[in-house]
Coordinates of C-alpha atoms and ligand atoms in Angstrom, one line a residue:
M7 CA 120.8 77.2 79.2
H8 CA 117.8 78.4 81.1
L9 CA 117.3 77.4 84.7
I10 CA 113.7 76.7 84.1
E11 CA 111.9 76.2 80.8
V12 CA 108.2 75.6 80.5
R13 CA 107.6 74.4 76.9
D14 CA 104.2 74.5 75.4
V15 CA 102.5 73.2 78.6
Y16 CA 98.8 72.3 78.7
K17 CA 96.9 71.5 81.9
I18 CA 93.3 70.3 81.8
Y19 CA 91.3 69.9 85.0
N20 CA 88.4 67.4 84.9
P21 CA 88.9 66.2 81.3
G22 CA 85.6 65.7 79.6
E23 CA 82.4 67.7 79.4
N24 CA 83.2 70.2 82.2
Q25 CA 86.9 70.5 81.6
V26 CA 88.9 73.5 82.5
N27 CA 91.8 74.4 80.2
A28 CA 93.8 76.0 83.0
L29 CA 97.1 76.2 80.9
D30 CA 96.8 76.4 77.2
G31 CA 100.2 76.1 75.5
V32 CA 102.2 78.1 78.1
S33 CA 105.9 78.7 77.4
I34 CA 108.2 80.7 79.7
T35 CA 111.9 80.7 80.6
I36 CA 113.5 81.7 83.9
D37 CA 117.2 82.3 84.2
E38 CA 119.4 81.8 87.2
G39 CA 119.3 84.7 89.6
E40 CA 116.2 86.4 88.1
F41 CA 113.6 88.1 90.1
V42 CA 110.3 87.5 88.3
A43 CA 106.7 88.5 89.0
I44 CA 103.7 86.6 87.7
I45 CA 100.6 88.6 87.4
G46 CA 97.1 88.0 85.9
Q47 CA 93.4 88.0 86.9
S48 CA 92.0 85.5 89.3
G49 CA 91.5 82.2 87.5
S50 CA 94.1 83.0 84.8
G51 CA 96.3 80.0 85.8
K52 CA 99.0 81.5 88.0
S53 CA 98.7 78.9 90.8
T54 CA 98.5 76.1 88.3
L55 CA 101.6 77.3 86.5
I56 CA 103.7 77.6 89.7
Q57 CA 102.7 74.1 90.8
H58 CA 104.1 72.8 87.6
L59 CA 107.5 74.4 88.3
N60 CA 108.2 72.2 91.3
G61 CA 106.6 69.0 90.0
L62 CA 103.5 69.1 92.2
L63 CA 101.4 69.0 89.0
E64 CA 102.2 67.1 85.9
P65 CA 101.4 68.7 82.5
H66 CA 98.8 67.1 80.3
N67 CA 101.0 68.0 77.4
G68 CA 104.4 69.8 77.0
K69 CA 107.5 69.9 79.1
V70 CA 108.9 71.4 82.3
I71 CA 112.7 71.5 82.1
L72 CA 114.8 72.2 85.2
D73 CA 118.6 72.6 84.7
G74 CA 118.3 71.1 81.3
E75 CA 116.4 68.0 82.4
D76 CA 112.8 67.2 81.6
I77 CA 111.5 66.5 85.1
W78 CA 108.9 64.0 84.0
T79 CA 111.0 61.5 82.0
K80 CA 110.6 57.9 83.2
E81 CA 113.9 58.1 85.1
N82 CA 113.4 61.6 86.5
R83 CA 110.0 61.0 87.8
K84 CA 111.5 58.6 90.4
K85 CA 113.4 61.5 91.9
I86 CA 110.7 64.1 91.6
R87 CA 111.2 64.9 95.3
Q88 CA 114.5 66.4 94.4
V89 CA 112.7 68.9 92.2
R90 CA 110.5 69.9 95.2
F91 CA 113.6 70.5 97.2
A92 CA 115.3 72.6 94.4
V93 CA 112.1 74.6 93.8
G94 CA 110.6 75.8 97.1
L95 CA 107.0 76.7 96.9
C96 CA 105.3 78.9 99.5
F97 CA 101.6 78.8 99.0
Q98 CA 99.1 81.5 99.6
Y99 CA 98.3 81.9 103.4
P100 CA 101.1 79.4 104.2
E101 CA 100.5 79.9 107.9
Y102 CA 97.4 77.7 107.5
Q103 CA 99.7 74.8 106.9
I104 CA 101.7 75.2 110.1
F105 CA 101.3 72.1 112.2
E106 CA 104.2 71.6 114.6
E107 CA 104.2 72.4 118.3
D108 CA 107.1 74.8 118.2
V109 CA 108.8 77.1 115.7
Y110 CA 112.0 75.0 115.7
K111 CA 110.2 71.8 114.7
E112 CA 108.1 73.6 112.1
I113 CA 111.2 74.9 110.3
A114 CA 113.1 71.6 110.8
F115 CA 110.5 69.6 108.9
G116 CA 111.8 70.4 105.4
P117 CA 115.5 70.0 106.1
K118 CA 114.7 66.7 107.9
Q119 CA 112.9 65.4 104.8
M120 CA 116.0 66.2 102.8
G121 CA 118.0 63.9 105.0
L122 CA 120.2 66.5 106.7
D123 CA 121.7 65.6 110.1
D124 CA 120.7 67.4 113.4
A125 CA 123.7 69.8 113.4
Q126 CA 123.0 70.8 109.8
I127 CA 119.3 71.2 110.5
D128 CA 120.0 73.4 113.6
E129 CA 122.2 75.6 111.5
R130 CA 119.6 75.9 108.8
I131 CA 116.9 76.9 111.4
R132 CA 119.1 79.6 112.9
K133 CA 120.1 81.0 109.6
S134 CA 116.5 81.1 108.2
M135 CA 115.1 82.6 111.4
E136 CA 117.7 85.3 111.2
F137 CA 116.8 85.9 107.6
V138 CA 113.1 86.5 108.4
G139 CA 113.9 88.6 111.4
L140 CA 112.8 86.3 114.2
S141 CA 115.2 85.9 117.1
F142 CA 116.2 82.3 117.6
E143 CA 116.4 82.7 121.4
K144 CA 113.1 84.4 121.7
Y145 CA 111.0 82.4 119.2
S146 CA 112.4 78.9 118.4
K147 CA 110.6 77.2 121.4
K148 CA 107.4 79.2 121.0
S149 CA 104.3 77.7 119.6
P150 CA 103.7 79.1 116.1
F151 CA 100.1 79.4 117.0
D152 CA 100.9 82.1 119.7
L153 CA 102.5 84.4 117.1
S154 CA 101.0 87.3 115.2
G155 CA 99.7 86.8 111.7
G156 CA 102.8 88.5 110.2
Q157 CA 105.1 86.4 112.4
K158 CA 103.4 83.2 111.4
R159 CA 103.9 84.1 107.8
R160 CA 107.6 84.6 108.4
V161 CA 107.9 81.2 110.1
A162 CA 106.2 79.7 107.1
I163 CA 108.6 81.4 104.7
A164 CA 111.6 80.5 106.9
S165 CA 110.5 76.8 106.7
I166 CA 110.9 77.0 102.9
I167 CA 114.1 79.1 102.9
A168 CA 115.6 76.5 105.4
M169 CA 115.7 74.0 102.5
E170 CA 117.9 76.4 100.6
P171 CA 116.0 76.0 97.4
K172 CA 117.6 77.1 94.2
V173 CA 114.3 78.8 93.2
L174 CA 111.9 80.3 95.7
I175 CA 108.3 80.7 94.6
L176 CA 105.9 82.7 96.6
D177 CA 102.2 82.9 95.9
E178 CA 100.8 86.3 97.0
P179 CA 103.2 86.5 100.0
C180 CA 101.6 89.7 101.3
A181 CA 98.0 88.7 101.0
G182 CA 95.9 89.6 104.0
L183 CA 98.7 91.5 105.9
D184 CA 98.5 95.1 107.2
P185 CA 100.8 97.7 105.5
K186 CA 103.6 97.2 108.1
G187 CA 103.4 93.4 107.7
R188 CA 103.5 93.8 103.9
D189 CA 106.6 96.0 104.0
T190 CA 108.4 93.5 106.3
I191 CA 107.7 90.6 103.9
L192 CA 108.5 92.5 100.8
N193 CA 111.8 93.7 102.3
L194 CA 112.8 90.3 103.4
I195 CA 112.1 88.8 99.9
K196 CA 114.2 91.6 98.4
E197 CA 117.0 91.1 100.8
Y198 CA 116.9 87.3 100.3
Q199 CA 117.1 87.8 96.5
S200 CA 119.9 90.3 96.5
Q201 CA 122.0 88.6 99.3
M202 CA 121.7 85.0 98.0
G203 CA 121.5 85.8 94.3
N204 CA 118.9 83.1 94.1
T205 CA 116.0 82.9 91.6
V206 CA 112.8 84.3 93.0
L207 CA 109.3 84.1 91.5
F208 CA 106.4 85.8 93.1
V209 CA 102.8 85.9 92.3
S210 CA 101.2 89.3 93.0
H211 CA 98.2 91.4 92.1
S212 CA 99.9 94.6 93.3
M213 CA 101.5 96.4 90.4
E214 CA 103.2 98.7 92.9
D215 CA 105.0 95.8 94.6
V216 CA 105.9 94.3 91.2
A217 CA 107.3 97.5 89.9
K218 CA 109.3 98.0 93.1
L219 CA 110.9 94.5 93.0
C220 CA 111.0 92.9 89.6
K221 CA 112.7 93.5 86.3
K222 CA 110.7 90.8 84.5
V223 CA 107.0 90.2 84.6
I224 CA 105.0 87.3 83.3
V225 CA 101.4 88.1 82.5
M226 CA 98.9 85.2 82.5
N227 CA 95.7 85.7 80.5
Ligands
ADP42 P1 94.9 81.7 89.5 O1 96.0 81.2 90.4 O2 95.4 82.7 88.5 O3 93.7 82.3 90.3 P2 94.3 78.9 89.0 O4 95.5 78.3 88.5 O5 94.0 78.7 90.5 O6 94.3 80.5 88.7 O7 93.0 78.5 88.2 C1 93.0 78.4 86.8 C2 91.7 77.8 86.3 O8 91.7 76.4 86.7 C3 90.5 78.4 87.0 O9 89.4 78.4 86.1 C4 90.2 77.5 88.2 O10 88.8 77.5 88.5 C5 90.6 76.1 87.6 N1 91.1 75.2 88.7 C6 92.1 75.4 89.5 N2 92.4 74.3 90.3 C7 91.4 73.4 89.9 C8 91.1 72.1 90.4 N3 91.8 71.5 91.3 N4 90.1 71.4 89.8 C9 89.4 72.0 88.8 N5 89.6 73.3 88.3 C10 90.6 74.0 88.9

Protein backbone atom coordinates (compact mmCIF):
# COMPACT_ATOMS: atom_id res chain seq x y z
CA MET A 1 0.00 0.00 0.00
CA HIS A 2 1.22 3.50 -0.82
CA LEU A 3 1.45 6.08 1.93
CA ILE A 4 -0.17 8.69 -0.30
CA GLU A 5 -2.09 8.14 -3.47
CA VAL A 6 -3.51 10.94 -5.56
CA ARG A 7 -5.93 9.38 -7.99
CA ASP A 8 -7.07 11.30 -11.06
CA VAL A 9 -7.47 14.60 -9.24
CA TYR A 10 -8.99 17.68 -10.86
CA LYS A 11 -8.94 21.12 -9.29
CA ILE A 12 -10.74 24.02 -10.86
CA TYR A 13 -10.44 27.56 -9.51
CA ASN A 14 -13.29 29.98 -10.25
CA PRO A 15 -15.53 27.49 -12.08
CA GLY A 16 -17.27 29.22 -14.96
CA GLU A 17 -16.10 31.51 -17.70
CA ASN A 18 -12.69 32.43 -16.25
CA GLN A 19 -11.95 29.08 -14.71
CA VAL A 20 -8.44 27.79 -14.20
CA ASN A 21 -7.89 24.05 -14.51
CA ALA A 22 -5.05 23.98 -12.01
CA LEU A 23 -4.92 20.17 -11.76
CA ASP A 24 -6.10 18.17 -14.73
CA GLY A 25 -6.33 14.48 -13.89
CA VAL A 26 -3.20 14.24 -11.73
CA SER A 27 -2.21 10.83 -10.34
CA ILE A 28 0.84 10.23 -8.19
CA THR A 29 1.96 7.83 -5.47
CA ILE A 30 4.32 8.44 -2.57
CA ASP A 31 5.71 5.61 -0.46
CA GLU A 32 6.77 5.62 3.16
CA GLY A 33 10.28 7.00 3.66
CA GLU A 34 10.62 8.41 0.15
CA PHE A 35 12.37 11.69 -0.52
CA VAL A 36 10.57 13.22 -3.47
CA ALA A 37 11.01 16.45 -5.40
CA ILE A 38 8.23 18.28 -7.21
CA ILE A 39 9.37 20.50 -10.03
CA GLY A 40 7.65 22.42 -12.81
CA GLN A 41 7.22 25.93 -14.17
CA SER A 42 5.53 28.64 -12.22
CA GLY A 43 1.77 28.16 -12.51
CA SER A 44 2.03 24.43 -13.28
CA GLY A 45 0.05 23.50 -10.15
CA LYS A 46 2.74 22.54 -7.62
CA SER A 47 1.28 24.55 -4.74
CA THR A 48 -2.22 23.42 -5.58
CA LEU A 49 -1.09 19.79 -5.57
CA ILE A 50 0.67 19.93 -2.19
CA GLN A 51 -2.29 21.63 -0.56
CA HIS A 52 -4.36 18.62 -1.62
CA LEU A 53 -1.98 16.27 0.16
CA ASN A 54 -2.77 17.64 3.62
CA GLY A 55 -6.44 18.32 3.02
CA LEU A 56 -6.24 22.10 2.81
CA LEU A 57 -7.86 21.91 -0.61
CA GLU A 58 -10.55 19.48 -1.65
CA PRO A 59 -10.41 18.05 -5.16
CA HIS A 60 -13.14 18.96 -7.61
CA ASN A 61 -12.93 15.37 -8.76
CA GLY A 62 -10.77 12.37 -7.90
CA LYS A 63 -9.36 11.02 -4.66
CA VAL A 64 -6.61 11.75 -2.19
CA ILE A 65 -5.78 8.62 -0.23
CA LEU A 66 -3.61 8.65 2.90
CA ASP A 67 -2.68 5.36 4.55
CA GLY A 68 -5.32 3.61 2.46
CA GLU A 69 -8.12 6.01 3.49
CA ASP A 70 -9.88 8.44 1.19
CA ILE A 71 -9.50 11.63 3.26
CA TRP A 72 -12.75 13.17 1.98
CA THR A 73 -15.34 10.50 2.75
CA LYS A 74 -18.26 11.71 4.84
CA GLU A 75 -16.74 10.10 7.94
CA ASN A 76 -13.15 11.15 7.32
CA ARG A 77 -13.89 14.78 6.57
CA LYS A 78 -14.93 15.20 10.20
CA LYS A 79 -11.37 14.43 11.25
CA ILE A 80 -9.57 16.27 8.45
CA ARG A 81 -7.43 18.00 11.11
CA GLN A 82 -5.73 14.65 11.71
CA VAL A 83 -4.60 14.72 8.08
CA ARG A 84 -3.10 18.18 8.66
CA PHE A 85 -1.15 16.86 11.64
CA ALA A 86 0.03 13.78 9.72
CA VAL A 87 1.11 15.78 6.68
CA GLY A 88 3.03 18.89 7.73
CA LEU A 89 3.10 21.63 5.14
CA CYS A 90 5.69 24.38 5.24
CA PHE A 91 4.65 27.14 2.86
CA GLN A 92 6.94 29.33 0.80
CA TYR A 93 8.44 32.11 2.93
CA PRO A 94 7.00 30.53 6.09
CA GLU A 95 8.61 33.22 8.25
CA TYR A 96 5.88 35.61 7.07
CA GLN A 97 3.43 33.53 9.07
CA ILE A 98 5.34 33.76 12.34
CA PHE A 99 3.17 35.54 14.88
CA GLU A 100 4.08 34.62 18.46
CA GLU A 101 6.14 36.83 20.76
CA ASP A 102 8.88 34.30 21.37
CA VAL A 103 10.37 31.30 19.63
CA TYR A 104 9.11 28.91 22.32
CA LYS A 105 5.47 29.93 21.86
CA GLU A 106 5.82 29.93 18.10
CA ILE A 107 6.98 26.31 17.99
CA ALA A 108 4.51 25.30 20.74
CA PHE A 109 1.52 26.36 18.65
CA GLY A 110 1.20 23.20 16.53
CA PRO A 111 1.82 20.65 19.31
CA LYS A 112 -0.72 22.53 21.45
CA GLN A 113 -3.32 22.22 18.71
CA MET A 114 -2.65 18.50 18.75
CA GLY A 115 -3.63 18.35 22.40
CA LEU A 116 -0.23 17.43 23.85
CA ASP A 117 0.48 18.29 27.48
CA ASP A 118 3.04 20.90 28.60
CA ALA A 119 5.85 18.42 29.24
CA GLN A 120 5.38 16.79 25.85
CA ILE A 121 5.24 20.18 24.18
CA ASP A 122 8.45 21.24 25.93
CA GLU A 123 10.20 18.11 24.75
CA ARG A 124 9.00 18.63 21.16
CA ILE A 125 10.29 22.21 21.19
CA ARG A 126 13.74 21.22 22.49
CA LYS A 127 14.03 18.40 19.99
CA SER A 128 12.95 20.39 16.96
CA MET A 129 15.14 23.38 17.87
CA GLU A 130 18.11 21.06 18.15
CA PHE A 131 17.19 19.63 14.78
CA VAL A 132 17.26 22.97 13.03
CA GLY A 133 20.46 23.98 14.81
CA LEU A 134 19.09 26.67 17.13
CA SER A 135 20.26 26.50 20.74
CA PHE A 136 17.29 26.21 23.10
CA GLU A 137 19.05 28.22 25.82
CA LYS A 138 20.00 31.01 23.49
CA TYR A 139 16.91 31.36 21.31
CA SER A 140 13.77 29.96 22.93
CA LYS A 141 12.90 33.19 24.75
CA LYS A 142 13.91 35.50 21.91
CA SER A 143 11.41 37.24 19.71
CA PRO A 144 11.41 35.52 16.32
CA PHE A 145 11.32 38.97 14.77
CA ASP A 146 14.82 39.71 16.12
CA LEU A 147 16.34 36.78 14.26
CA SER A 148 18.03 36.75 10.86
CA GLY A 149 16.10 35.65 7.77
CA GLY A 150 17.70 32.21 7.78
CA GLN A 151 17.06 31.75 11.50
CA LYS A 152 13.41 32.75 11.14
CA ARG A 153 13.05 30.20 8.38
CA ARG A 154 14.52 27.56 10.71
CA VAL A 155 12.03 28.49 13.45
CA ALA A 156 9.21 28.10 10.95
CA ILE A 157 10.48 24.67 9.88
CA ALA A 158 10.94 23.66 13.54
CA SER A 159 7.33 24.58 14.22
CA ILE A 160 6.22 22.01 11.64
CA ILE A 161 8.75 19.33 12.65
CA ALA A 162 7.57 19.72 16.27
CA MET A 163 4.27 18.13 15.24
CA GLU A 164 6.27 15.08 14.12
CA PRO A 165 4.35 14.70 10.89
CA LYS A 166 4.56 11.45 9.02
CA VAL A 167 5.09 13.43 5.85
CA LEU A 168 6.91 16.74 5.66
CA ILE A 169 6.21 18.94 2.65
CA LEU A 170 8.30 22.02 1.98
CA ASP A 171 7.44 24.55 -0.71
CA GLU A 172 10.67 26.12 -2.02
CA PRO A 173 12.36 25.97 1.39
CA CYS A 174 15.46 27.81 0.16
CA ALA A 175 13.71 30.66 -1.68
CA GLY A 176 15.27 34.04 -1.03
CA LEU A 177 18.17 32.80 1.12
CA ASP A 178 21.87 33.48 0.52
CA PRO A 179 24.12 30.52 -0.42
CA LYS A 180 25.07 29.83 3.20
CA GLY A 181 21.44 29.92 4.33
CA ARG A 182 20.47 27.62 1.48
CA ASP A 183 23.13 25.08 2.41
CA THR A 184 22.03 25.12 6.04
CA ILE A 185 18.41 24.45 5.13
CA LEU A 186 19.23 21.77 2.55
CA ASN A 187 21.50 19.97 4.99
CA LEU A 188 18.95 20.01 7.74
CA ILE A 189 16.27 18.61 5.44
CA LYS A 190 18.67 15.89 4.35
CA GLU A 191 19.56 15.08 7.96
CA TYR A 192 15.90 15.07 8.97
CA GLN A 193 15.03 12.63 6.20
CA SER A 194 17.91 10.25 6.82
CA GLN A 195 17.69 10.29 10.63
CA MET A 196 13.94 10.06 10.98
CA GLY A 197 13.34 7.97 7.86
CA ASN A 198 10.23 10.08 7.33
CA THR A 199 8.70 10.90 3.99
CA VAL A 200 9.75 14.27 2.64
CA LEU A 201 8.42 16.12 -0.40
CA PHE A 202 9.93 19.30 -1.53
CA VAL A 203 9.07 21.75 -4.23
CA SER A 204 12.09 23.27 -5.88
CA HIS A 205 13.13 24.99 -9.06
CA SER A 206 16.78 24.14 -8.49
CA MET A 207 17.71 21.03 -10.46
CA GLU A 208 21.02 21.05 -8.63
CA ASP A 209 19.34 20.74 -5.23
CA VAL A 210 16.93 18.13 -6.54
CA ALA A 211 19.74 16.02 -8.02
CA LYS A 212 21.67 16.25 -4.75
CA LEU A 213 18.80 15.17 -2.52
CA CYS A 214 16.10 13.15 -4.22
CA LYS A 215 15.80 9.81 -5.94
CA LYS A 216 12.32 10.50 -7.28
CA VAL A 217 11.10 13.57 -9.12
CA ILE A 218 7.55 14.55 -10.01
CA VAL A 219 7.34 16.96 -12.91
CA MET A 220 4.22 19.13 -13.17
CA ASN A 221 3.33 20.47 -16.57
P1 LIG B 1 2.72 26.70 -8.96
O1 LIG B 1 2.80 26.39 -7.51
O2 LIG B 1 3.33 25.60 -9.80
O3 LIG B 1 3.29 28.04 -9.31
P2 LIG B 1 -0.13 27.04 -8.53
O4 LIG B 1 -0.68 25.78 -7.98
O5 LIG B 1 0.13 28.16 -7.61
O6 LIG B 1 1.20 26.70 -9.41
O7 LIG B 1 -1.12 27.57 -9.66
C1 LIG B 1 -1.69 26.77 -10.68
C2 LIG B 1 -2.67 27.61 -11.48
O8 LIG B 1 -3.78 27.92 -10.67
C3 LIG B 1 -2.09 28.94 -11.95
O9 LIG B 1 -2.65 29.22 -13.20
C4 LIG B 1 -2.58 29.91 -10.91
O10 LIG B 1 -2.70 31.21 -11.44
C5 LIG B 1 -3.94 29.33 -10.53
N1 LIG B 1 -4.32 29.60 -9.12
C6 LIG B 1 -3.64 29.24 -8.01
N2 LIG B 1 -4.28 29.59 -6.90
C7 LIG B 1 -5.43 30.19 -7.31
C8 LIG B 1 -6.55 30.77 -6.62
N3 LIG B 1 -6.62 30.80 -5.29
N4 LIG B 1 -7.55 31.29 -7.36
C9 LIG B 1 -7.49 31.27 -8.72
N5 LIG B 1 -6.48 30.73 -9.43
C10 LIG B 1 -5.45 30.19 -8.74
